[in-house]
């Protein structure tokens, strides 16, 4: 847990785990937790600029992140420092687990991007997912992950993200 998180009401430490190790940990503002879905707002936690070619994440960007305890994904609305919507970055994950001021999410390598205008919907990191060995070590989880990616892609192409996040 990050320093003094217990002393910060309304704060939640987000811990992204990959292959059993902490990939990144950052603090965000807990917006709501209805028992199924958790919403957090956080500043871009990366160091410097991350340019994917189709979008740039940079200091000042604000992420409104949605995690579910019963779904195999997380959806992150990305806005620039000026508030302009860049799009949605979606992680395929095991269902989120919250314990007090900490939210732990296991990244399963697959991702999806949907641009703000909906013209760019792309599946990401399918090669990393294949190389992860999850299909062999946990076939049920691999199947759930692929089904989650298909579901998100369908929602993204139909423009149904607003309903998902409402």
PDB file of N, CA, C and O in Angstrom, residues 59-99:
ATOM      1  N   UNK A  59       1.688  13.108 -18.935  1.00  0.00           N
ATOM      2  CA  UNK A  59       1.397  13.794 -17.678  1.00  0.00           C
ATOM      3  C   UNK A  59       0.247  14.791 -17.866  1.00  0.00           C
ATOM      4  O   UNK A  59       0.168  15.475 -18.883  1.00  0.00           O
ATOM      5  N   UNK A  60      -0.654  14.800 -16.898  1.00  0.00           N
ATOM      6  CA  UNK A  60      -1.827  15.657 -16.977  1.00  0.00           C
ATOM      7  C   UNK A  60      -3.077  14.923 -17.430  1.00  0.00           C
ATOM      8  O   UNK A  60      -4.191  15.375 -17.189  1.00  0.00           O
ATOM      9  N   UNK A  61      -2.911  13.772 -18.113  1.00  0.00           N
ATOM     10  CA  UNK A  61      -4.072  12.971 -18.510  1.00  0.00           C
ATOM     11  C   UNK A  61      -4.786  12.463 -17.267  1.00  0.00           C
ATOM     12  O   UNK A  61      -4.151  12.166 -16.243  1.00  0.00           O
ATOM     13  N   UNK A  62      -6.104  12.370 -17.373  1.00  0.00           N
ATOM     14  CA  UNK A  62      -6.926  11.889 -16.267  1.00  0.00           C
ATOM     15  C   UNK A  62      -7.676  10.641 -16.724  1.00  0.00           C
ATOM     16  O   UNK A  62      -8.308  10.640 -17.784  1.00  0.00           O
ATOM     17  N   UNK A  63      -7.594   9.602 -15.912  1.00  0.00           N
ATOM     18  CA  UNK A  63      -8.248   8.332 -16.199  1.00  0.00           C
ATOM     19  C   UNK A  63      -9.397   8.140 -15.214  1.00  0.00           C
ATOM     20  O   UNK A  63      -9.189   8.199 -14.002  1.00  0.00           O
ATOM     21  N   UNK A  64     -10.603   7.929 -15.731  1.00  0.00           N
ATOM     22  CA  UNK A  64     -11.715   7.488 -14.904  1.00  0.00           C
ATOM     23  C   UNK A  64     -11.852   6.010 -15.194  1.00  0.00           C
ATOM     24  O   UNK A  64     -12.153   5.611 -16.319  1.00  0.00           O
ATOM     25  N   UNK A  65     -11.576   5.205 -14.172  1.00  0.00           N
ATOM     26  CA  UNK A  65     -11.418   3.774 -14.339  1.00  0.00           C
ATOM     27  C   UNK A  65     -12.585   3.028 -13.707  1.00  0.00           C
ATOM     28  O   UNK A  65     -12.994   3.346 -12.588  1.00  0.00           O
ATOM     29  N   UNK A  66     -13.081   2.042 -14.417  1.00  0.00           N
ATOM     30  CA  UNK A  66     -14.218   1.237 -13.958  1.00  0.00           C
ATOM     31  C   UNK A  66     -13.768  -0.211 -13.850  1.00  0.00           C
ATOM     32  O   UNK A  66     -13.286  -0.794 -14.831  1.00  0.00           O
ATOM     33  N   UNK A  67     -13.947  -0.774 -12.664  1.00  0.00           N
ATOM     34  CA  UNK A  67     -13.579  -2.156 -12.381  1.00  0.00           C
ATOM     35  C   UNK A  67     -14.817  -2.904 -11.903  1.00  0.00           C
ATOM     36  O   UNK A  67     -15.660  -2.334 -11.218  1.00  0.00           O
ATOM     37  N   UNK A  68     -14.900  -4.175 -12.237  1.00  0.00           N
ATOM     38  CA  UNK A  68     -16.041  -4.994 -11.831  1.00  0.00           C
ATOM     39  C   UNK A  68     -15.555  -6.189 -11.023  1.00  0.00           C
ATOM     40  O   UNK A  68     -14.520  -6.771 -11.330  1.00  0.00           O
ATOM     41  N   UNK A  69     -16.362  -6.563 -10.046  1.00  0.00           N
ATOM     42  CA  UNK A  69     -16.090  -7.770  -9.266  1.00  0.00           C
ATOM     43  C   UNK A  69     -16.633  -9.014  -9.965  1.00  0.00           C
ATOM     44  O   UNK A  69     -16.311 -10.126  -9.564  1.00  0.00           O
ATOM     45  N   UNK A  70     -17.452  -8.836 -10.993  1.00  0.00           N
ATOM     46  CA  UNK A  70     -18.079  -9.967 -11.668  1.00  0.00           C
ATOM     47  C   UNK A  70     -17.820 -10.006 -13.173  1.00  0.00           C
ATOM     48  O   UNK A  70     -18.466 -10.750 -13.893  1.00  0.00           O
ATOM     49  N   UNK A  71     -16.876  -9.201 -13.641  1.00  0.00           N
ATOM     50  CA  UNK A  71     -16.535  -9.191 -15.074  1.00  0.00           C
ATOM     51  C   UNK A  71     -15.022  -9.300 -15.228  1.00  0.00           C
ATOM     52  O   UNK A  71     -14.271  -8.916 -14.338  1.00  0.00           O
ATOM     53  N   UNK A  72     -14.633  -9.754 -16.388  1.00  0.00           N
ATOM     54  CA  UNK A  72     -13.219 -10.017 -16.657  1.00  0.00           C
ATOM     55  C   UNK A  72     -12.566  -8.865 -17.425  1.00  0.00           C
ATOM     56  O   UNK A  72     -11.762  -9.082 -18.324  1.00  0.00           O
ATOM     57  N   UNK A  73     -12.921  -7.641 -17.076  1.00  0.00           N
ATOM     58  CA  UNK A  73     -12.288  -6.485 -17.716  1.00  0.00           C
ATOM     59  C   UNK A  73     -12.406  -5.243 -16.856  1.00  0.00           C
ATOM     60  O   UNK A  73     -13.188  -5.188 -15.906  1.00  0.00           O
ATOM     61  N   UNK A  74     -11.606  -4.247 -17.229  1.00  0.00           N
ATOM     62  CA  UNK A  74     -11.652  -2.907 -16.649  1.00  0.00           C
ATOM     63  C   UNK A  74     -11.662  -1.931 -17.819  1.00  0.00           C
ATOM     64  O   UNK A  74     -10.987  -2.156 -18.828  1.00  0.00           O
ATOM     65  N   UNK A  75     -12.447  -0.865 -17.699  1.00  0.00           N
ATOM     66  CA  UNK A  75     -12.551   0.142 -18.757  1.00  0.00           C
ATOM     67  C   UNK A  75     -12.061   1.470 -18.193  1.00  0.00           C
ATOM     68  O   UNK A  75     -12.513   1.905 -17.130  1.00  0.00           O
ATOM     69  N   UNK A  76     -11.157   2.104 -18.917  1.00  0.00           N
ATOM     70  CA  UNK A  76     -10.546   3.351 -18.463  1.00  0.00           C
ATOM     71  C   UNK A  76     -10.810   4.453 -19.486  1.00  0.00           C
ATOM     72  O   UNK A  76     -10.306   4.390 -20.606  1.00  0.00           O
ATOM     73  N   UNK A  77     -11.631   5.423 -19.080  1.00  0.00           N
ATOM     74  CA  UNK A  77     -11.888   6.586 -19.925  1.00  0.00           C
ATOM     75  C   UNK A  77     -10.695   7.521 -19.779  1.00  0.00           C
ATOM     76  O   UNK A  77     -10.305   7.858 -18.660  1.00  0.00           O
ATOM     77  N   UNK A  78     -10.120   7.950 -20.902  1.00  0.00           N
ATOM     78  CA  UNK A  78      -8.902   8.754 -20.888  1.00  0.00           C
ATOM     79  C   UNK A  78      -9.203  10.146 -21.422  1.00  0.00           C
ATOM     80  O   UNK A  78      -9.717  10.293 -22.539  1.00  0.00           O
ATOM     81  N   UNK A  79      -8.880  11.137 -20.606  1.00  0.00           N
ATOM     82  CA  UNK A  79      -9.046  12.544 -21.006  1.00  0.00           C
ATOM     83  C   UNK A  79      -7.721  13.279 -20.871  1.00  0.00           C
ATOM     84  O   UNK A  79      -6.918  12.974 -19.999  1.00  0.00           O
ATOM     85  N   UNK A  80      -7.535  14.250 -21.742  1.00  0.00           N
ATOM     86  CA  UNK A  80      -6.339  15.083 -21.681  1.00  0.00           C
ATOM     87  C   UNK A  80      -6.444  16.035 -20.492  1.00  0.00           C
ATOM     88  O   UNK A  80      -7.493  16.152 -19.861  1.00  0.00           O
ATOM     89  N   UNK A  81      -5.371  16.741 -20.223  1.00  0.00           N
ATOM     90  CA  UNK A  81      -5.355  17.721 -19.132  1.00  0.00           C
ATOM     91  C   UNK A  81      -6.407  18.811 -19.346  1.00  0.00           C
ATOM     92  O   UNK A  81      -6.894  19.397 -18.377  1.00  0.00           O
ATOM     93  N   UNK A  82      -6.794  19.051 -20.600  1.00  0.00           N
ATOM     94  CA  UNK A  82      -7.811  20.072 -20.889  1.00  0.00           C
ATOM     95  C   UNK A  82      -9.227  19.514 -20.810  1.00  0.00           C
ATOM     96  O   UNK A  82     -10.191  20.258 -20.991  1.00  0.00           O
ATOM     97  N   UNK A  83      -9.337  18.191 -20.584  1.00  0.00           N
ATOM     98  CA  UNK A  83     -10.659  17.570 -20.483  1.00  0.00           C
ATOM     99  C   UNK A  83     -11.156  16.944 -21.766  1.00  0.00           C
ATOM    100  O   UNK A  83     -12.232  16.337 -21.789  1.00  0.00           O
ATOM    101  N   UNK A  84     -10.390  17.042 -22.844  1.00  0.00           N
ATOM    102  CA  UNK A  84     -10.807  16.447 -24.117  1.00  0.00           C
ATOM    103  C   UNK A  84     -10.732  14.921 -24.025  1.00  0.00           C
ATOM    104  O   UNK A  84      -9.726  14.367 -23.567  1.00  0.00           O
ATOM    105  N   UNK A  85     -11.789  14.260 -24.455  1.00  0.00           N
ATOM    106  CA  UNK A  85     -11.831  12.799 -24.436  1.00  0.00           C
ATOM    107  C   UNK A  85     -10.897  12.243 -25.505  1.00  0.00           C
ATOM    108  O   UNK A  85     -11.023  12.566 -26.683  1.00  0.00           O
ATOM    109  N   UNK A  86      -9.963  11.395 -25.090  1.00  0.00           N
ATOM    110  CA  UNK A  86      -9.068  10.716 -26.023  1.00  0.00           C
ATOM    111  C   UNK A  86      -9.673   9.389 -26.454  1.00  0.00           C
ATOM    112  O   UNK A  86      -9.532   8.975 -27.594  1.00  0.00           O
ATOM    113  N   UNK A  87     -10.299   8.687 -25.514  1.00  0.00           N
ATOM    114  CA  UNK A  87     -10.890   7.390 -25.809  1.00  0.00           C
ATOM    115  C   UNK A  87     -10.941   6.521 -24.571  1.00  0.00           C
ATOM    116  O   UNK A  87     -10.855   7.014 -23.454  1.00  0.00           O
ATOM    117  N   UNK A  88     -11.068   5.214 -24.808  1.00  0.00           N
ATOM    118  CA  UNK A  88     -11.175   4.244 -23.726  1.00  0.00           C
ATOM    119  C   UNK A  88     -10.127   3.161 -23.921  1.00  0.00           C
ATOM    120  O   UNK A  88     -10.055   2.540 -24.977  1.00  0.00           O
ATOM    121  N   UNK A  89      -9.339   2.932 -22.883  1.00  0.00           N
ATOM    122  CA  UNK A  89      -8.366   1.846 -22.869  1.00  0.00           C
ATOM    123  C   UNK A  89      -8.930   0.768 -21.953  1.00  0.00           C
ATOM    124  O   UNK A  89      -9.264   1.038 -20.804  1.00  0.00           O
ATOM    125  N   UNK A  90      -9.049  -0.432 -22.462  1.00  0.00           N
ATOM    126  CA  UNK A  90      -9.677  -1.523 -21.714  1.00  0.00           C
ATOM    127  C   UNK A  90      -8.660  -2.627 -21.472  1.00  0.00           C
ATOM    128  O   UNK A  90      -7.991  -3.074 -22.402  1.00  0.00           O
ATOM    129  N   UNK A  91      -8.575  -3.038 -20.222  1.00  0.00           N
ATOM    130  CA  UNK A  91      -7.717  -4.150 -19.833  1.00  0.00           C
ATOM    131  C   UNK A  91      -8.576  -5.382 -19.610  1.00  0.00           C
ATOM    132  O   UNK A  91      -9.611  -5.303 -18.942  1.00  0.00           O
ATOM    133  N   UNK A  92      -8.134  -6.505 -20.123  1.00  0.00           N
ATOM    134  CA  UNK A  92      -8.774  -7.770 -19.796  1.00  0.00           C
ATOM    135  C   UNK A  92      -8.090  -8.259 -18.518  1.00  0.00           C
ATOM    136  O   UNK A  92      -6.862  -8.376 -18.471  1.00  0.00           O
ATOM    137  N   UNK A  93      -8.901  -8.496 -17.484  1.00  0.00           N
ATOM    138  CA  UNK A  93      -8.392  -8.816 -16.158  1.00  0.00           C
ATOM    139  C   UNK A  93      -9.269  -9.885 -15.507  1.00  0.00           C
ATOM    140  O   UNK A  93     -10.392 -10.118 -15.935  1.00  0.00           O
ATOM    141  N   UNK A  94      -8.777 -10.467 -14.465  1.00  0.00           N
ATOM    142  CA  UNK A  94      -9.658 -11.246 -13.604  1.00  0.00           C
ATOM    143  C   UNK A  94     -10.554 -10.239 -12.877  1.00  0.00           C
ATOM    144  O   UNK A  94     -10.206  -9.057 -12.791  1.00  0.00           O
ATOM    145  N   UNK A  95     -11.694 -10.685 -12.362  1.00  0.00           N
ATOM    146  CA  UNK A  95     -12.543  -9.763 -11.601  1.00  0.00           C
ATOM    147  C   UNK A  95     -11.753  -9.082 -10.474  1.00  0.00           C
ATOM    148  O   UNK A  95     -10.887  -9.694  -9.843  1.00  0.00           O
ATOM    149  N   UNK A  96     -12.047  -7.806 -10.259  1.00  0.00           N
ATOM    150  CA  UNK A  96     -11.332  -6.992  -9.277  1.00  0.00           C
ATOM    151  C   UNK A  96     -11.637  -7.457  -7.854  1.00  0.00           C
ATOM    152  O   UNK A  96     -12.730  -7.940  -7.568  1.00  0.00           O
ATOM    153  N   UNK A  97     -10.656  -7.260  -6.972  1.00  0.00           N
ATOM    154  CA  UNK A  97     -10.820  -7.574  -5.560  1.00  0.00           C
ATOM    155  C   UNK A  97     -10.422  -6.341  -4.751  1.00  0.00           C
ATOM    156  O   UNK A  97      -9.325  -5.824  -4.917  1.00  0.00           O
ATOM    157  N   UNK A  98     -11.328  -5.917  -3.871  1.00  0.00           N
ATOM    158  CA  UNK A  98     -11.048  -4.765  -3.016  1.00  0.00           C
ATOM    159  C   UNK A  98     -10.946  -5.210  -1.566  1.00  0.00           C
ATOM    160  O   UNK A  98     -11.793  -5.943  -1.072  1.00  0.00           O
ATOM    161  N   UNK A  99      -9.902  -4.733  -0.922  1.00  0.00           N
ATOM    162  CA  UNK A  99      -9.706  -4.975   0.503  1.00  0.00           C
ATOM    163  C   UNK A  99      -9.365  -3.638   1.135  1.00  0.00           C
ATOM    164  O   UNK A  99      -8.242  -3.140   0.986  1.00  0.00           O
TER     165      UNK A  99
END
